[in-house]
Coordinates of C-alpha atoms (C1' of nucleotides) in Angstrom, one line a residue:
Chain A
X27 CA 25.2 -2.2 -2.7
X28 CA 25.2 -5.4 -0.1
X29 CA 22.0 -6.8 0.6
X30 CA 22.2 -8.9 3.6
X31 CA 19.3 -11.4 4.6
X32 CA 18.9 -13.8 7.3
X33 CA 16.7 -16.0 6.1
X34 CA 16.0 -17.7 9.4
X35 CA 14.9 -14.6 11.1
X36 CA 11.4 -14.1 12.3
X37 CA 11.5 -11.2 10.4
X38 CA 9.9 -11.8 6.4
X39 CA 12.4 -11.4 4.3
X40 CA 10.6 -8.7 2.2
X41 CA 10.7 -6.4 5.4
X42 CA 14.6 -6.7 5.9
X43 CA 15.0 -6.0 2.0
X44 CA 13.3 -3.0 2.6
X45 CA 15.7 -2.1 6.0
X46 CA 18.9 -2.9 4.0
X47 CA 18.1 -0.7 1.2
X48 CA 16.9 2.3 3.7
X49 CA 20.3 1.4 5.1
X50 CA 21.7 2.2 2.0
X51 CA 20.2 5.3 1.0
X52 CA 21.1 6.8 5.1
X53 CA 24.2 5.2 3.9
X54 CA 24.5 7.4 0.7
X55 CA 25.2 4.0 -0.7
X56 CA 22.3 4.5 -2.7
X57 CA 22.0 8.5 -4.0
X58 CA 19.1 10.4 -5.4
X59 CA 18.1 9.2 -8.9
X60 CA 20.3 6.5 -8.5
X61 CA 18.9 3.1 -10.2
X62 CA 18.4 0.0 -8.8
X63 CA 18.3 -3.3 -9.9
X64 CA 15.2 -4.7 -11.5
X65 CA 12.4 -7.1 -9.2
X66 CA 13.4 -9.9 -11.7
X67 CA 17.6 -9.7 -11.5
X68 CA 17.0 -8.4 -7.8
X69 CA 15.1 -11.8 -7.3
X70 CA 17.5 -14.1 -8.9
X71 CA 20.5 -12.3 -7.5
X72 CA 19.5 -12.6 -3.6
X73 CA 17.5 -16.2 -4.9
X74 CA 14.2 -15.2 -3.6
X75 CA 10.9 -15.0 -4.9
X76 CA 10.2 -12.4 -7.6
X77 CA 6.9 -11.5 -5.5
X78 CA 9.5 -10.9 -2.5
X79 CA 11.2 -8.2 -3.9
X80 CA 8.8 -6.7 -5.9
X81 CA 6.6 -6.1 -2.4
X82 CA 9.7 -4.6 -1.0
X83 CA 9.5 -2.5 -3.9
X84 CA 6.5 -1.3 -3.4
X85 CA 6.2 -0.4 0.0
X86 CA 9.1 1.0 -0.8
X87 CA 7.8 3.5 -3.3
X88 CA 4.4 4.2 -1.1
X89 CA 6.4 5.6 1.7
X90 CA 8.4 7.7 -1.5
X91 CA 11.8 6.2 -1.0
X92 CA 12.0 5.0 -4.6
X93 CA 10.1 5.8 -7.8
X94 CA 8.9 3.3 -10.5
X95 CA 9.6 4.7 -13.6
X96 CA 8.1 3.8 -16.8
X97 CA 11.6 4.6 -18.6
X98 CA 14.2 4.5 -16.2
X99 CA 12.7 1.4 -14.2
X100 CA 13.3 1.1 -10.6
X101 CA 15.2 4.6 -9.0
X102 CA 15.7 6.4 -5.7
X103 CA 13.5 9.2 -4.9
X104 CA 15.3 11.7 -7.1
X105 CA 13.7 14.7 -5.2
X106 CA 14.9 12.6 -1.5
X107 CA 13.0 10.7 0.5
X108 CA 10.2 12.7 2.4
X109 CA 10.7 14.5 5.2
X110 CA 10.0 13.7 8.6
X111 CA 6.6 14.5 9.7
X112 CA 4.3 14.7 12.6
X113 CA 2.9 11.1 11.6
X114 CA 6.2 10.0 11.0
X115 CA 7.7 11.5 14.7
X116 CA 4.9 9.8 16.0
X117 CA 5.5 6.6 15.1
X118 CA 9.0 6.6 15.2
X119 CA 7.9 7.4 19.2
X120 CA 5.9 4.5 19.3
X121 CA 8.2 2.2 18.3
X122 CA 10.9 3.5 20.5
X123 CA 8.5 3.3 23.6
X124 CA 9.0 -0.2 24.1
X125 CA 12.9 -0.4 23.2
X126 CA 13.3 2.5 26.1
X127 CA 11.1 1.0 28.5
X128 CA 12.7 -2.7 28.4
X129 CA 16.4 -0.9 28.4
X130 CA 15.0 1.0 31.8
X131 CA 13.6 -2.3 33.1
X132 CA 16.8 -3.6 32.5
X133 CA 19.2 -0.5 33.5
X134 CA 20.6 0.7 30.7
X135 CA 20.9 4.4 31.8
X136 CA 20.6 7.4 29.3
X137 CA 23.7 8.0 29.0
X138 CA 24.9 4.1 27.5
X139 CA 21.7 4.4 25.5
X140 CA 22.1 7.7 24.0
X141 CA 25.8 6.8 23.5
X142 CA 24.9 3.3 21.2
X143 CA 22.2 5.9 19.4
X144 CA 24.8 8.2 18.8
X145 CA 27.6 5.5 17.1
X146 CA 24.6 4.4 15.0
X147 CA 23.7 7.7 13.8
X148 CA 27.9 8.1 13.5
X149 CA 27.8 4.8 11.4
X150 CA 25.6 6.8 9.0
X151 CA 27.8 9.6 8.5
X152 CA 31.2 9.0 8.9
X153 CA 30.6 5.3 8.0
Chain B
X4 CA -2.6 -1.5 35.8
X5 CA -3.9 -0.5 32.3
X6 CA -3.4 -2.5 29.6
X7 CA -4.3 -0.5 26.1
X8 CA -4.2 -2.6 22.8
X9 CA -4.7 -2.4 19.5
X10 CA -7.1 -4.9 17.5
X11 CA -6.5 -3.3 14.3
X12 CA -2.9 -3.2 14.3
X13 CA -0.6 -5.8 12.7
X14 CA 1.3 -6.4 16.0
X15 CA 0.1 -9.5 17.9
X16 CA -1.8 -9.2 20.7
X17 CA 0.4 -10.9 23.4
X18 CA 3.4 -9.0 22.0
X19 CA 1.5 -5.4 22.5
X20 CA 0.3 -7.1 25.7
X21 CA 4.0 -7.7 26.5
X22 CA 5.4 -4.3 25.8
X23 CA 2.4 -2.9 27.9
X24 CA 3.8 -4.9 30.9
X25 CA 7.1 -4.1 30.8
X26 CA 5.9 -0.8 30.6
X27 CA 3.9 -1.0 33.5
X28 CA 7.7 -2.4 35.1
X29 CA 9.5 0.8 33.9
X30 CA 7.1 3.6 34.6
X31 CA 7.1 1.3 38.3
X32 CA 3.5 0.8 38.2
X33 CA 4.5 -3.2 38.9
X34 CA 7.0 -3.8 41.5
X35 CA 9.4 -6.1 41.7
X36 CA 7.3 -9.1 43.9
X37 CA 3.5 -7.5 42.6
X38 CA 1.2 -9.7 41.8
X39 CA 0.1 -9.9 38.7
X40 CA -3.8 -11.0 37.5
X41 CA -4.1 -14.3 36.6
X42 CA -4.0 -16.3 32.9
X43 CA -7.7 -16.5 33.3
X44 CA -9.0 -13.2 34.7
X45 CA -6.5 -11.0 32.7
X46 CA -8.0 -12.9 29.3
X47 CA -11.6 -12.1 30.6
X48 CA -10.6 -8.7 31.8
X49 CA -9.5 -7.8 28.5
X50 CA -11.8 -9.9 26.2
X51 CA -9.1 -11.8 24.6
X52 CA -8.0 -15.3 24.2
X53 CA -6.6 -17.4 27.2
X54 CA -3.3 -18.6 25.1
X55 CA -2.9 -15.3 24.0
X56 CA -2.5 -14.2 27.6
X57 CA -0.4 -17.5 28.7
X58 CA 2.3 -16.6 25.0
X59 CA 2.8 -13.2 26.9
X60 CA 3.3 -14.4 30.0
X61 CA 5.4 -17.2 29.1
X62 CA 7.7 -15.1 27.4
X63 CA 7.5 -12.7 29.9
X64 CA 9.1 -15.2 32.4
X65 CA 11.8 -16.8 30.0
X66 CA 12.9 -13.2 29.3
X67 CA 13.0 -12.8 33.6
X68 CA 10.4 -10.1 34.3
X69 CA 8.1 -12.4 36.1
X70 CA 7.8 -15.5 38.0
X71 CA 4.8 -18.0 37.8
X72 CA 4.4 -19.8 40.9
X73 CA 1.7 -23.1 41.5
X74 CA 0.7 -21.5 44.2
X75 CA 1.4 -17.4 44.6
X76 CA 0.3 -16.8 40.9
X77 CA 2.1 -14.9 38.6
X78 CA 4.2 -11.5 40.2
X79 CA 6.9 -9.6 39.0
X80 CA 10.5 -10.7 39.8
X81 CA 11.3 -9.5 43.4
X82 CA 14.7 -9.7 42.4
X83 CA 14.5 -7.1 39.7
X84 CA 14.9 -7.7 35.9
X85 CA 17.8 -9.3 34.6
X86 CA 20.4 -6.6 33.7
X87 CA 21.3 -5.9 30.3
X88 CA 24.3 -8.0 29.0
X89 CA 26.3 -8.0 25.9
X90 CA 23.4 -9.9 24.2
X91 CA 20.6 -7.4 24.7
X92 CA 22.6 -4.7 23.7
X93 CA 23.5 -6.3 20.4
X94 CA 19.6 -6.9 20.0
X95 CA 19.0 -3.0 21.1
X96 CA 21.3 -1.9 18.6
X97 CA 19.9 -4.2 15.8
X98 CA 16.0 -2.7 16.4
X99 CA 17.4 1.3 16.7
X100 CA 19.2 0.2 13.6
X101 CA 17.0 0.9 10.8
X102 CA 14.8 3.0 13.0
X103 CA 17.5 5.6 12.7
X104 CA 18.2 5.0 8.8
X105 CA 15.1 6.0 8.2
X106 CA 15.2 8.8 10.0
X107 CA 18.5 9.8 9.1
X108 CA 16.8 9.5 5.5
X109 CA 14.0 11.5 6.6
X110 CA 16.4 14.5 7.9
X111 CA 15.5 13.8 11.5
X112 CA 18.4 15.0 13.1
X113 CA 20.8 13.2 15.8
X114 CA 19.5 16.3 18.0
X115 CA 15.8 15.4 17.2
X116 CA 16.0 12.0 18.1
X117 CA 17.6 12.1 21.2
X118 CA 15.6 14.5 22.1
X119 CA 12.3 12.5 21.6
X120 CA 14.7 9.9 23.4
X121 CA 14.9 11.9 26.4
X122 CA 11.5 12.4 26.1
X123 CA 10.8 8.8 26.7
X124 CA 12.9 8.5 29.3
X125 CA 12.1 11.1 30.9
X126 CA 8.3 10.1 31.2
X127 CA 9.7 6.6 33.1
X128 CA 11.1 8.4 35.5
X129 CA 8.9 11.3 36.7
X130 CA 5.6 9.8 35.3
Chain C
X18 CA -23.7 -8.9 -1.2
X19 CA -23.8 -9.6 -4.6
X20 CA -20.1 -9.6 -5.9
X21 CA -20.5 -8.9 -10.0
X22 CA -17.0 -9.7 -11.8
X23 CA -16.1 -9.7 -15.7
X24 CA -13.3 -11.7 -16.0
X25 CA -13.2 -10.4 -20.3
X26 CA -12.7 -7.0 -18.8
X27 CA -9.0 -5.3 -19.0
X28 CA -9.9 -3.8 -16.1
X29 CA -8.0 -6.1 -13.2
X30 CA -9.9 -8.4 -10.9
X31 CA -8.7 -7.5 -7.9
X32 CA -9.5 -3.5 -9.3
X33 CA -13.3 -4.6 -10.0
X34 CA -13.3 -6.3 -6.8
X35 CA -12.6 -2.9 -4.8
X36 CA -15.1 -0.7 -7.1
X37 CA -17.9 -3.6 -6.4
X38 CA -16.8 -3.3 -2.6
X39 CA -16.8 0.2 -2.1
X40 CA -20.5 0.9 -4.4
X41 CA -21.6 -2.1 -1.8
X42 CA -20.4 0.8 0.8
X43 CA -22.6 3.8 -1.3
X44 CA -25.6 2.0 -1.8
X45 CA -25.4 0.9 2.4
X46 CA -25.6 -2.6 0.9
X47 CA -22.5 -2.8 3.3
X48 CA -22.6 -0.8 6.6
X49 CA -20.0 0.7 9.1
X50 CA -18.7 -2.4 11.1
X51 CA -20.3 -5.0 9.1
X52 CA -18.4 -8.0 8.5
X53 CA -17.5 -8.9 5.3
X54 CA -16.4 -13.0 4.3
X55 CA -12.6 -13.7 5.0
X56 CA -10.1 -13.6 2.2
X57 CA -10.4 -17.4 1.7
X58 CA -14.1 -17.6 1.7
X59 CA -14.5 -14.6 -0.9
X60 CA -12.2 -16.4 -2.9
X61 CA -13.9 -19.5 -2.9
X62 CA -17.0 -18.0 -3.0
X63 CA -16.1 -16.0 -6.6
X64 CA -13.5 -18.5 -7.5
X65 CA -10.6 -16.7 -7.5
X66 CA -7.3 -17.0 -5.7
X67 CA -7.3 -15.6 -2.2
X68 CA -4.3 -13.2 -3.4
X69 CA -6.5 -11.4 -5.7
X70 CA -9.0 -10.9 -3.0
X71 CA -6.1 -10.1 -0.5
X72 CA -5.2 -8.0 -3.0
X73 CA -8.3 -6.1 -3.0
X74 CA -8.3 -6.2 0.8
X75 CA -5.2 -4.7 1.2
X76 CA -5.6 -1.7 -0.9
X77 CA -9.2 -1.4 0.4
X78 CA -7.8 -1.6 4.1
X79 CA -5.2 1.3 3.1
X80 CA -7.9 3.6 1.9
X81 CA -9.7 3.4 5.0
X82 CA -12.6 1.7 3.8
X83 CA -12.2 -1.6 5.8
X84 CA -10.7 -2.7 8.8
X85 CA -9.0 -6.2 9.6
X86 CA -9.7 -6.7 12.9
X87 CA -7.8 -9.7 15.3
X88 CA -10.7 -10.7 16.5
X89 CA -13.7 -9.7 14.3
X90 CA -12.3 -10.2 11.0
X91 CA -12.4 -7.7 8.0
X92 CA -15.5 -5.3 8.9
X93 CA -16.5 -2.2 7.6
X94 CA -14.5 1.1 8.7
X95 CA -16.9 1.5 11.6
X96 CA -15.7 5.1 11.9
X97 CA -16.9 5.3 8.1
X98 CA -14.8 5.7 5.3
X99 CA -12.5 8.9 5.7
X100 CA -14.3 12.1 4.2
X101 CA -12.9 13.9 1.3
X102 CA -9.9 15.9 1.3
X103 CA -8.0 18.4 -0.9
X104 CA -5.6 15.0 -1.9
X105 CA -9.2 13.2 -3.0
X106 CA -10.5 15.8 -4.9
X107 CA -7.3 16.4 -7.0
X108 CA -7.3 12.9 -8.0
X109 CA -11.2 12.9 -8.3
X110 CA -10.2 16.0 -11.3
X111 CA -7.9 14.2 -12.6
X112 CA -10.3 11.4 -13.4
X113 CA -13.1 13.2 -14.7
X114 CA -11.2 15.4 -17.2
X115 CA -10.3 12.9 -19.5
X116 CA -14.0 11.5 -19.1
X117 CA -15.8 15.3 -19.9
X118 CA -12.6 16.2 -22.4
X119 CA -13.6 13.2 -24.6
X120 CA -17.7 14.1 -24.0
X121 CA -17.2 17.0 -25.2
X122 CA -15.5 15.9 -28.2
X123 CA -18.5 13.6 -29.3
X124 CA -20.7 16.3 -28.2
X125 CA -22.4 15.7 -25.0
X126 CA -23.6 19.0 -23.6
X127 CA -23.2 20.0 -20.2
X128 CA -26.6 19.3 -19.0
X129 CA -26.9 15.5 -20.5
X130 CA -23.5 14.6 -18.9
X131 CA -25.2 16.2 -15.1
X132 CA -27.8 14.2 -15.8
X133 CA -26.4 11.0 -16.0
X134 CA -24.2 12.0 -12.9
X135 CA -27.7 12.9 -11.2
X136 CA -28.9 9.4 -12.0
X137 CA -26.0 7.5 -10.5
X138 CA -25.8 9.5 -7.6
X139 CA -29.8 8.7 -7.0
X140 CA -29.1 5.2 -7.5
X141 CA -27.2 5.1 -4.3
X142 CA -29.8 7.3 -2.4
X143 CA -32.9 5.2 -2.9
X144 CA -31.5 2.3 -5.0
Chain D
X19 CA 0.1 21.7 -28.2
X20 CA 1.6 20.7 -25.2
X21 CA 2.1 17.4 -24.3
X22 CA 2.3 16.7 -20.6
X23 CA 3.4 13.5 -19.7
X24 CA 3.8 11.5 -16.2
X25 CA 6.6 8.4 -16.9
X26 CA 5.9 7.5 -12.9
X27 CA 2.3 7.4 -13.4
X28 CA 0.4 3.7 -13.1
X29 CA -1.5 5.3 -16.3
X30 CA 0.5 4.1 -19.6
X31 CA 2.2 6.4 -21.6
X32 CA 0.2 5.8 -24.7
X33 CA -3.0 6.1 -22.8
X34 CA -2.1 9.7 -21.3
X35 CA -0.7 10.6 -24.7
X36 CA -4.2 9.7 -26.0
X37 CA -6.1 11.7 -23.3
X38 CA -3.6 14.8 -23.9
X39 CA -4.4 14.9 -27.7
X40 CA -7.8 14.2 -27.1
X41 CA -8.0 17.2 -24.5
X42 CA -6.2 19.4 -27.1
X43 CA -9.0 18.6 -29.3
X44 CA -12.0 19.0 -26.6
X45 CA -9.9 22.9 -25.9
X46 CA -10.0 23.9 -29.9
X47 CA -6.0 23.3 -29.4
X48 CA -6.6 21.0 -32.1
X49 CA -8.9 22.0 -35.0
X50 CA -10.8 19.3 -37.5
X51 CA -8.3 19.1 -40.3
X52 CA -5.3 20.1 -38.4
X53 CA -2.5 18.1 -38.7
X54 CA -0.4 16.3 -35.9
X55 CA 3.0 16.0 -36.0
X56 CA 4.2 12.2 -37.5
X57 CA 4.7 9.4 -35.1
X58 CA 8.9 9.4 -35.6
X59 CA 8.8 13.3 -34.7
X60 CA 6.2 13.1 -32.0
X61 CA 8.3 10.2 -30.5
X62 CA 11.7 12.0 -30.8
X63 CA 10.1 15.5 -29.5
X64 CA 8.5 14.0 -26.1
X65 CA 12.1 11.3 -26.2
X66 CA 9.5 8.3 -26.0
X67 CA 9.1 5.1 -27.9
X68 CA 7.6 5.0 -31.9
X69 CA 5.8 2.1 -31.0
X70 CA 4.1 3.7 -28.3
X71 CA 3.1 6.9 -30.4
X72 CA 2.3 4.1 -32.8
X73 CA -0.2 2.7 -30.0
X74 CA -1.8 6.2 -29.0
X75 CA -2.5 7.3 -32.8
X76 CA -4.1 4.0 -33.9
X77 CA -6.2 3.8 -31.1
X78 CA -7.4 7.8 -32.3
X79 CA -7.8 7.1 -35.6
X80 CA -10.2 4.2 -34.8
X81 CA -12.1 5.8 -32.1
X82 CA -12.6 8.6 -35.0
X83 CA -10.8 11.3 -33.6
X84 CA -7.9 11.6 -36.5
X85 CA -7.2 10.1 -39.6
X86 CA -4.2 8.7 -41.0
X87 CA -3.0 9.3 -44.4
X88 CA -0.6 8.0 -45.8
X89 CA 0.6 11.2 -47.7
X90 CA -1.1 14.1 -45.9
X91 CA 0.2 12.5 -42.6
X92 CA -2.4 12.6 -39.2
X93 CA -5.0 15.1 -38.9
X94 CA -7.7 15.8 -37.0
X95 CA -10.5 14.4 -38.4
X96 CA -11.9 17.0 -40.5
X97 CA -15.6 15.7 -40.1
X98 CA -15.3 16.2 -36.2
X99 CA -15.2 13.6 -34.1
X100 CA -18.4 11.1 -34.2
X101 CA -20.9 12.2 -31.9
X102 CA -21.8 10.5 -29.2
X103 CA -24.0 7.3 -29.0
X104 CA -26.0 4.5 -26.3
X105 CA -22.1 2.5 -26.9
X106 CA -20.4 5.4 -25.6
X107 CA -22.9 7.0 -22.9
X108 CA -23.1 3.5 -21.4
X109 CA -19.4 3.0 -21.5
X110 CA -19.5 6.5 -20.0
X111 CA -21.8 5.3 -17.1
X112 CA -19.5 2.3 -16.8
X113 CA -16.5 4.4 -15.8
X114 CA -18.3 7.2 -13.8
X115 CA -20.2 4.9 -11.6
X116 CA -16.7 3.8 -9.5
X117 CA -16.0 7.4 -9.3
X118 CA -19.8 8.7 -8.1
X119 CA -19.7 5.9 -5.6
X120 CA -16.3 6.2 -3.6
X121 CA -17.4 10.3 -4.2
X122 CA -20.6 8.7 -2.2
X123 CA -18.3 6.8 0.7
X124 CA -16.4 9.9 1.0
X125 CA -19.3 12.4 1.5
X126 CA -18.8 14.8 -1.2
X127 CA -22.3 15.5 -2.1
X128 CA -23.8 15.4 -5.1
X129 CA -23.8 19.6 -5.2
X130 CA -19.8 19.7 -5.0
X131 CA -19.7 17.0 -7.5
X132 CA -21.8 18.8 -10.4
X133 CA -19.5 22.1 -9.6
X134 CA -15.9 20.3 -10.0
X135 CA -17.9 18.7 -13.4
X136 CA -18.9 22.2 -14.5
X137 CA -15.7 24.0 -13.5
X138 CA -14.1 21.2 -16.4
X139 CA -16.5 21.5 -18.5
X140 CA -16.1 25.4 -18.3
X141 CA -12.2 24.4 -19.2
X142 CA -13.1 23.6 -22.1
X143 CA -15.1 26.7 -23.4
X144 CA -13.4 29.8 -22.1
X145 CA -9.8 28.1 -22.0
Chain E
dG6 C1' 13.3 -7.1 -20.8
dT7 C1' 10.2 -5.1 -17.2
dG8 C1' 6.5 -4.6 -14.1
dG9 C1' 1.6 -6.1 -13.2
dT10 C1' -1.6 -9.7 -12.6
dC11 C1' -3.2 -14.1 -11.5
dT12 C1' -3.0 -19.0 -10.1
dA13 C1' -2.0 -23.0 -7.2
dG14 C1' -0.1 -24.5 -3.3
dA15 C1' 2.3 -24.5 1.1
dC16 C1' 3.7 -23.3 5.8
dC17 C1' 3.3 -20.5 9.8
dA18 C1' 1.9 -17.3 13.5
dC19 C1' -2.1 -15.9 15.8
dG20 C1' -6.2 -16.3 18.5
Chain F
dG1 C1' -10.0 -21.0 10.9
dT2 C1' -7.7 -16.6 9.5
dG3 C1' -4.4 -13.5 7.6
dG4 C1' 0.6 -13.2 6.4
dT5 C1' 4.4 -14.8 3.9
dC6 C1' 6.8 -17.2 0.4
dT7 C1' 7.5 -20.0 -3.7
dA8 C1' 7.1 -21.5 -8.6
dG9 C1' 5.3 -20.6 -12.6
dA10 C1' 2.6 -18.3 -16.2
dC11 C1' 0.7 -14.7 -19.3
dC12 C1' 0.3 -10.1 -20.7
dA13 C1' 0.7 -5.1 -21.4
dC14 C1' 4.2 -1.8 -22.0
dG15 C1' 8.0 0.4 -24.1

DNA sequence: GTGGTCTAGACCACG
DNA sequence: GTGGTCTAGACCACG
């Protein structure tokens, strides 16, 4: 599993740790029950804070992507992530509102936009 | 012109103020060459800060959706919004990114989401 | 607001911080869209680091106690506090079992054990 | 005596282990004089650590609820577990208070809280 | 060794 | 000034 930061991004860092590893479980880089490495080697792997990664972690594990386990430590959602629901669709809508409106402002028709959704969505399953 | 924001949420101000213009530009509520209100009123209009206004609009003119004149005040670009080039569609493909992993973790199907795509669209162009 | 912390206990700082917040709430010590002092001013104020009252914030903020508003600061949920569902009265069980099991072991009848519940719940009625 | 165990809980394992046994006790599970399995075959039955059976039984034994022998093994205290006194009901008070009060926030009323105490304390007489 | 908690201190975006 | 983010470092409970 490749985690890939740009550490000059606007974007904190914790937030693209926790994109690259939803990237990886879409991916199936990452499968059910699978195990990942712990805040501290995670940390000192990527050369971040500890605190970085561990609230990656737990954002993480509030939205029931991964489990914290007293045992096996720090694991994909062994029963999958939640499903989709109607909070979810409706934020997923609210953050697409913008990304459509700007892409109309600036012409990209349906068509070209549904098209780059669909190779993303490809990049997910053929990969 | 209605401009709706959230106080509460973690996005800034002048960036929800942002999205609601080019909103307002999509659904063709501001045409190209509209006036728009000015720094001032808009800030008292809404109750916010003046700079939080001038951020929005600033960025608002470096990205081409409006103008700011001396003289005519601030309108929407009569000569239409910069089309999308190579660069916006990398950036477009870098937000739908992990909005689409997550979904594809959350079993939204590719039919699902272009659906609630089309939606979107949809309410730009009859709306 | 009187803010009463015993940094002996076991029990977390930034754990006490939330109970004393939200029995401010049930006494209306604290009322819906009060403000309540910043992070770095509670912190000062108690002498703790601002993280631990973050902390606090941030958990209290997910519960829908509190609200951290751009322009008024961190006020009371002025909706109120979100009323009790099927989730909070699960957890609610699961919290006072061990507390009765234990009673019942050392003998505190029924009736003793509603009393003291009686008393509590008067002290945030008439204080 | 079933043990029921949560290894993604916040709650340590030693502490739910302690809460189980002592719920076994407050159900008649677990008479006065009965004995508990040893720490190595607890440990190896439930596939956790000796050290933190270890933890759980120590804390029992000096809280009165078991005894350890050295030759007879653990039992259930035979004398019954030590009633009640102002240490405990305070300590009682102490823990309920957080619970009454976000109960309070939350608007269950003091009626609904009594019957989910009762239907627990009834648990532990018919059951 | 691992996560959880806490501190001290710093910089930045926001308003 | 305020919250958000990040770092470095420390101690502790847990298993």
């Amino acid at each position: 599993m490749l985690i890939n930061l740009d550490f000059e991004s606007q974007e904190p860092i914790y937030q693209q740790l926790i994109e690259q590893i939803i990237e990886g479980i879409a991916r199936k880089d990452l499968l059910p029950g699978e195990g990942l490495p712990s805040v501290r080697s995670l940390a000192s792997d990527i050369g971040i804070n500890l605190h970085t990664v561990n609230k990656a972690y737990q954002q993480l594990k509030h939205e029931g992507f991964i489990l914290i386990h007293r045992q096996k430590g720090v694991v994909v959602n062994p029963d999958g992530v939640p499903k989709a629901d109607v909070t979810y669709m409706t934020q997923l809508e609210k953050k697409l509102k913008p990304l459509i409106a700007e892409s109309v402002c600036r012409e990209v028709d349906e068509e070209s936009f549904m098209k780059l959704c669909n190779d993303i969505y490809k990049s997910y399953r053929g990969g």
